[in-house]
Amino acid sequence: MAICRLRSLLSLSKCSLPLQFSSLGRSSTEVPSQFETIGFIGLGNMGSRMVNNLIKAGYKVAVNDKNSNVLKKFSDMGVETKETPFEVAEASDVVITMLPSSPHVNDVYTGPNGLLHGGNVLRPWLLIDSSTIDPQTSRKLSLTISDCMLKENKDHWQNPVMLDAPVSGGVLAAESGTLTFMVGGSEEAYLAAKPLFLAMGKNTVYCGGAGNGSAAKICNNLTMAISMLGVSEALALGQSLGIAASTLTKVFNSSSARCWSSDSYNPVPGVMEGVPSSRNYDGGFASKLMAKDLNLAATSASDVGVKYPLTSQAQEIYTELCQNGHETEDFSSVFRHFYTGKDEI
């Protein structure tokens, strides 16, 4: 019944939103009170762009980051800034975090002046973590949040809830508001939060219980890494056998080898425009982030007793790539630096 009611509310909210907003925040009459102020912690390449899209959608936002220069930038835009995560929590109905790793997330939630600094009584009824972290950490934090109480009830919510909602699409999708959110946790909370996700992205996928969003993200990036390695290895082999990478790419993309790494994110410089390989592997998804995600996948596989030979091999290759000084280059640079592939002239 509750889920059906939320679906109806969601449908009504979509119809009632105005197409344009003339200020940084909506008035309290334009949004439900449960979304009156959105807190956002983590203003890096992804988080800063996600915040910009929330502002464009008309939400009132309060932000925090360790980088004072970034905070000043948002303050100059008229966005409310806070010195600590706890101050964000005290000022927000919903808090979203976008952080580099599990230790960072734990620190923001449970560290000094963290979101839980005030004990087990919280103001925000919903906490959304969009960081890419291990499912175990997501599940532990979700359990911790579920044991807390709200300072005051929001709608029918009597206890705070947490969603793990990592994203796919990278910086370009964060900029354009076309991210995909993979969401784990309460389905009722997911449906309630959907307007927020759609202010920052174009797709949302409900993945099941707590930690399943994080699990989906790890599996997605594992597949992406192995796919990129396979395409890079095949293209480098083709070059050595006398086939131009552009020709072999045409073969792949019109046959059974077609995949995202061949038709949308080709790793060979000169074959495709608008991708990192076309600009000396600048931008995109850094190799050090891929190595981190593969470490998460390997640890998770080991924890549950699943064989992971391809994960291990990919983990070794990307670790080596980073150790050789290419950690900030896009992960497709494995074609050049590991397989010694050649540019298409």
XYZ file of N, CA and C in Angstrom, residues 176-279:
312
model
N 26.174 16.549 -17.619
C 24.959 16.682 -18.436
C 23.696 16.191 -17.730
N 23.846 15.627 -16.534
C 22.677 15.134 -15.810
C 22.108 13.861 -16.388
N 22.995 12.998 -16.916
C 22.533 11.752 -17.545
C 23.099 10.516 -16.846
N 23.410 10.627 -15.579
C 23.941 9.494 -14.817
C 22.911 8.374 -14.700
N 23.398 7.175 -14.478
C 22.549 6.043 -14.087
C 22.821 5.737 -12.619
N 21.762 5.662 -11.830
C 21.885 5.336 -10.403
C 21.503 3.877 -10.179
N 22.377 3.149 -9.487
C 22.104 1.769 -9.070
C 21.810 1.800 -7.578
N 20.601 1.469 -7.180
C 20.154 1.793 -5.828
C 19.833 0.541 -5.021
N 20.398 0.505 -3.814
C 20.086 -0.557 -2.869
C 19.482 0.017 -1.601
N 18.609 -0.752 -0.955
C 17.962 -0.298 0.275
C 16.457 -0.476 0.192
N 15.749 0.251 1.013
C 14.290 0.172 1.048
C 13.698 0.634 -0.285
N 12.800 -0.180 -0.871
C 12.170 0.215 -2.125
C 11.272 1.428 -1.919
N 10.666 1.519 -0.759
C 9.805 2.658 -0.463
C 10.636 3.945 -0.449
N 11.819 3.889 0.165
C 12.702 5.056 0.186
C 13.221 5.367 -1.211
N 13.508 4.331 -1.987
C 13.965 4.525 -3.367
C 12.924 5.291 -4.186
N 11.663 4.888 -4.071
C 10.601 5.563 -4.814
C 10.431 7.007 -4.352
N 10.576 7.221 -3.055
C 10.452 8.580 -2.531
C 11.588 9.469 -3.030
N 12.788 8.885 -3.174
C 13.973 9.653 -3.561
C 14.133 9.794 -5.068
N 13.297 9.142 -5.837
C 13.476 9.132 -7.292
C 13.541 10.523 -7.916
N 12.753 11.505 -7.468
C 12.890 12.850 -8.056
C 14.292 13.419 -7.903
N 14.952 13.107 -6.796
C 16.330 13.576 -6.605
C 17.268 12.919 -7.613
N 17.130 11.604 -7.778
C 17.982 10.887 -8.733
C 17.785 11.427 -10.145
N 16.544 11.691 -10.504
C 16.254 12.148 -11.861
C 16.616 13.613 -12.077
N 16.902 14.339 -10.997
C 17.443 15.689 -11.141
C 18.924 15.639 -11.510
N 19.575 14.508 -11.202
C 21.006 14.362 -11.458
C 21.311 13.348 -12.553
N 20.333 12.552 -12.946
C 20.568 11.497 -13.925
C 19.336 11.233 -14.767
N 19.456 10.265 -15.661
C 18.318 9.933 -16.526
C 17.811 8.513 -16.308
N 18.596 7.679 -15.614
C 18.180 6.298 -15.364
C 18.365 5.949 -13.895
N 17.427 5.198 -13.356
C 17.568 4.637 -12.016
C 17.190 3.165 -12.080
N 17.961 2.342 -11.390
C 17.664 0.910 -11.336
C 17.637 0.485 -9.875
N 16.492 -0.025 -9.437
C 16.405 -0.535 -8.076
C 16.988 -1.943 -8.046
N 17.997 -2.142 -7.209
C 18.771 -3.396 -7.217
C 18.443 -4.334 -6.069
N 17.588 -3.892 -5.150
C 17.250 -4.760 -4.027
C 17.676 -4.146 -2.706
N 17.947 -5.002 -1.733
C 18.220 -4.553 -0.375
C 19.524 -3.803 -0.203
N 19.786 -3.417 1.030
C 20.970 -2.618 1.360
C 22.239 -3.281 0.853
N 23.101 -2.489 0.239
C 24.368 -2.981 -0.291
C 24.305 -3.468 -1.717
N 23.094 -3.682 -2.239
C 22.978 -4.219 -3.598
C 23.332 -3.190 -4.672
N 23.138 -1.906 -4.367
C 23.577 -0.879 -5.301
C 25.086 -0.882 -5.427
N 25.768 -0.967 -4.291
C 27.234 -1.043 -4.291
C 27.715 -2.291 -4.993
N 27.034 -3.408 -4.770
C 27.412 -4.664 -5.430
C 27.252 -4.547 -6.940
N 26.168 -3.925 -7.381
C 25.929 -3.760 -8.818
C 27.016 -2.908 -9.458
N 27.428 -1.840 -8.760
C 28.462 -0.952 -9.307
C 29.795 -1.688 -9.453
N 30.157 -2.484 -8.456
C 31.414 -3.233 -8.519
C 31.383 -4.218 -9.683
N 30.264 -4.923 -9.836
C 30.139 -5.896 -10.931
C 30.167 -5.205 -12.292
N 29.523 -4.039 -12.379
C 29.524 -3.280 -13.626
C 30.947 -2.869 -14.019
N 31.706 -2.339 -13.056
C 33.047 -1.864 -13.373
C 34.020 -3.007 -13.612
N 33.788 -4.143 -12.956
C 34.587 -5.331 -13.246
C 34.392 -5.749 -14.695
N 33.148 -5.796 -15.133
C 32.850 -6.148 -16.526
C 33.478 -5.143 -17.492
N 33.403 -3.863 -17.140
C 33.960 -2.811 -17.981
C 35.471 -2.970 -18.129
N 36.157 -3.300 -17.043
C 37.611 -3.467 -17.077
C 38.010 -4.650 -17.945
N 37.349 -5.779 -17.733
C 37.693 -6.983 -18.492
C 37.379 -6.798 -19.971
N 36.275 -6.124 -20.264
C 35.912 -5.830 -21.649
C 36.971 -4.954 -22.310
N 37.410 -3.910 -21.603
C 38.429 -3.018 -22.159
C 39.737 -3.761 -22.403
N 40.110 -4.635 -21.493
C 41.337 -5.419 -21.675
C 41.211 -6.342 -22.884
N 40.059 -6.975 -23.043
C 39.863 -7.876 -24.174
C 39.911 -7.155 -25.500
N 39.245 -6.005 -25.584
C 39.244 -5.225 -26.823
C 40.643 -4.691 -27.119
N 41.333 -4.187 -26.091
C 42.680 -3.653 -26.285
C 43.651 -4.738 -26.740
N 43.551 -5.900 -26.123
C 44.434 -7.009 -26.483
C 44.194 -7.450 -27.924
N 42.927 -7.540 -28.306
C 42.591 -7.972 -29.668
C 43.028 -6.935 -30.707
N 42.837 -5.649 -30.417
C 43.233 -4.613 -31.356
C 44.749 -4.533 -31.508
N 45.462 -4.699 -30.382
C 46.929 -4.709 -30.459
C 47.428 -5.918 -31.241
N 46.793 -7.067 -31.039
C 47.158 -8.268 -31.804
C 46.870 -8.050 -33.279
N 45.707 -7.480 -33.586
C 45.354 -7.204 -34.975
C 46.369 -6.305 -35.663
N 46.804 -5.263 -34.954
C 47.832 -4.377 -35.515
C 49.109 -5.158 -35.826
N 49.506 -6.022 -34.908
C 50.734 -6.805 -35.111
C 50.602 -7.786 -36.272
N 49.354 -8.173 -36.572
C 49.107 -9.092 -37.690
C 48.811 -8.351 -38.987
N 48.893 -7.019 -38.945
C 48.758 -6.242 -40.162
C 47.382 -5.676 -40.443
N 46.458 -5.719 -39.464
C 45.106 -5.182 -39.651
C 44.999 -3.833 -38.958
N 44.553 -2.830 -39.654
C 44.369 -1.511 -39.055
C 43.304 -1.564 -37.958
N 43.535 -0.837 -36.898
C 42.594 -0.849 -35.773
C 41.213 -0.378 -36.194
N 41.149 0.597 -37.103
C 39.853 1.085 -37.573
C 39.101 0.004 -38.337
N 39.832 -0.789 -39.117
C 39.207 -1.890 -39.867
C 38.711 -2.969 -38.927
N 39.545 -3.322 -37.960
C 39.151 -4.368 -37.013
C 37.983 -3.896 -36.155
N 37.954 -2.607 -35.835
C 36.834 -2.055 -35.077
C 35.525 -2.194 -35.866
N 35.571 -1.944 -37.169
C 34.388 -2.126 -38.006
C 33.913 -3.575 -37.975
N 34.869 -4.499 -37.986
C 34.522 -5.923 -37.905
C 33.830 -6.207 -36.570
N 34.455 -5.755 -35.480
C 33.874 -5.978 -34.151
C 32.443 -5.439 -34.076
N 32.283 -4.199 -34.531
C 31.009 -3.502 -34.335
C 29.893 -3.973 -35.261
N 30.226 -4.843 -36.187
C 29.189 -5.438 -37.039
C 29.129 -6.952 -36.848
N 29.700 -7.420 -35.742
C 29.705 -8.862 -35.474
C 29.588 -9.125 -33.976
N 29.871 -10.345 -33.588
C 29.610 -10.779 -32.213
C 30.552 -10.178 -31.173
N 31.636 -9.520 -31.600
C 32.566 -8.915 -30.641
C 32.151 -7.518 -30.210
N 31.073 -7.016 -30.778
C 30.653 -5.647 -30.480
C 30.379 -5.459 -28.989
N 30.885 -4.359 -28.430
C 30.649 -4.028 -27.026
C 30.927 -2.544 -26.821
N 30.652 -2.059 -25.629
C 30.821 -0.641 -25.317
C 32.257 -0.184 -25.539
N 33.221 -1.032 -25.186
C 34.632 -0.657 -25.333
C 35.056 -0.541 -26.788
N 34.333 -1.179 -27.702
C 34.688 -1.093 -29.119
C 33.881 -0.012 -29.836
N 32.593 0.114 -29.515
C 31.761 1.025 -30.315
C 31.478 2.376 -29.668
N 31.785 2.530 -28.372
C 31.491 3.794 -27.713
C 32.686 4.411 -26.993
N 33.736 3.616 -26.755
C 34.854 4.081 -25.924
C 36.157 3.473 -26.425
N 36.324 3.482 -27.744
C 37.450 2.776 -28.365
C 38.792 3.266 -27.815
N 39.687 2.342 -27.477
C 40.943 2.714 -26.811
C 42.076 3.143 -27.749
N 41.867 3.049 -29.067
C 42.947 3.349 -30.014
C 42.889 4.812 -30.447
N 43.937 5.580 -30.159
C 43.953 6.971 -30.610
C 43.809 7.069 -32.127
N 42.879 7.908 -32.584
C 42.677 8.098 -34.003
C 41.508 7.341 -34.586
N 40.919 6.441 -33.828
C 39.804 5.639 -34.343
C 38.462 6.306 -34.069
N 38.324 6.968 -32.940
C 37.028 7.533 -32.541
C 37.228 8.906 -31.933
N 36.387 9.844 -32.296
C 36.449 11.182 -31.739
C 35.650 11.277 -30.441
N 36.036 12.235 -29.609
C 35.258 12.535 -28.416
C 35.435 11.576 -27.262
N 36.428 10.688 -27.318
C 36.710 9.747 -26.231
C 38.120 10.031 -25.711
N 38.464 9.565 -24.501
C 39.789 9.870 -23.948
C 40.967 9.496 -24.850
N 40.848 8.407 -25.619
C 41.963 8.017 -26.488
C 42.229 9.062 -27.560
N 41.250 9.908 -27.850
C 41.416 10.939 -28.882
C 42.115 12.179 -28.336
N 42.290 12.250 -27.028
C 42.948 13.406 -26.401
C 44.056 12.943 -25.444
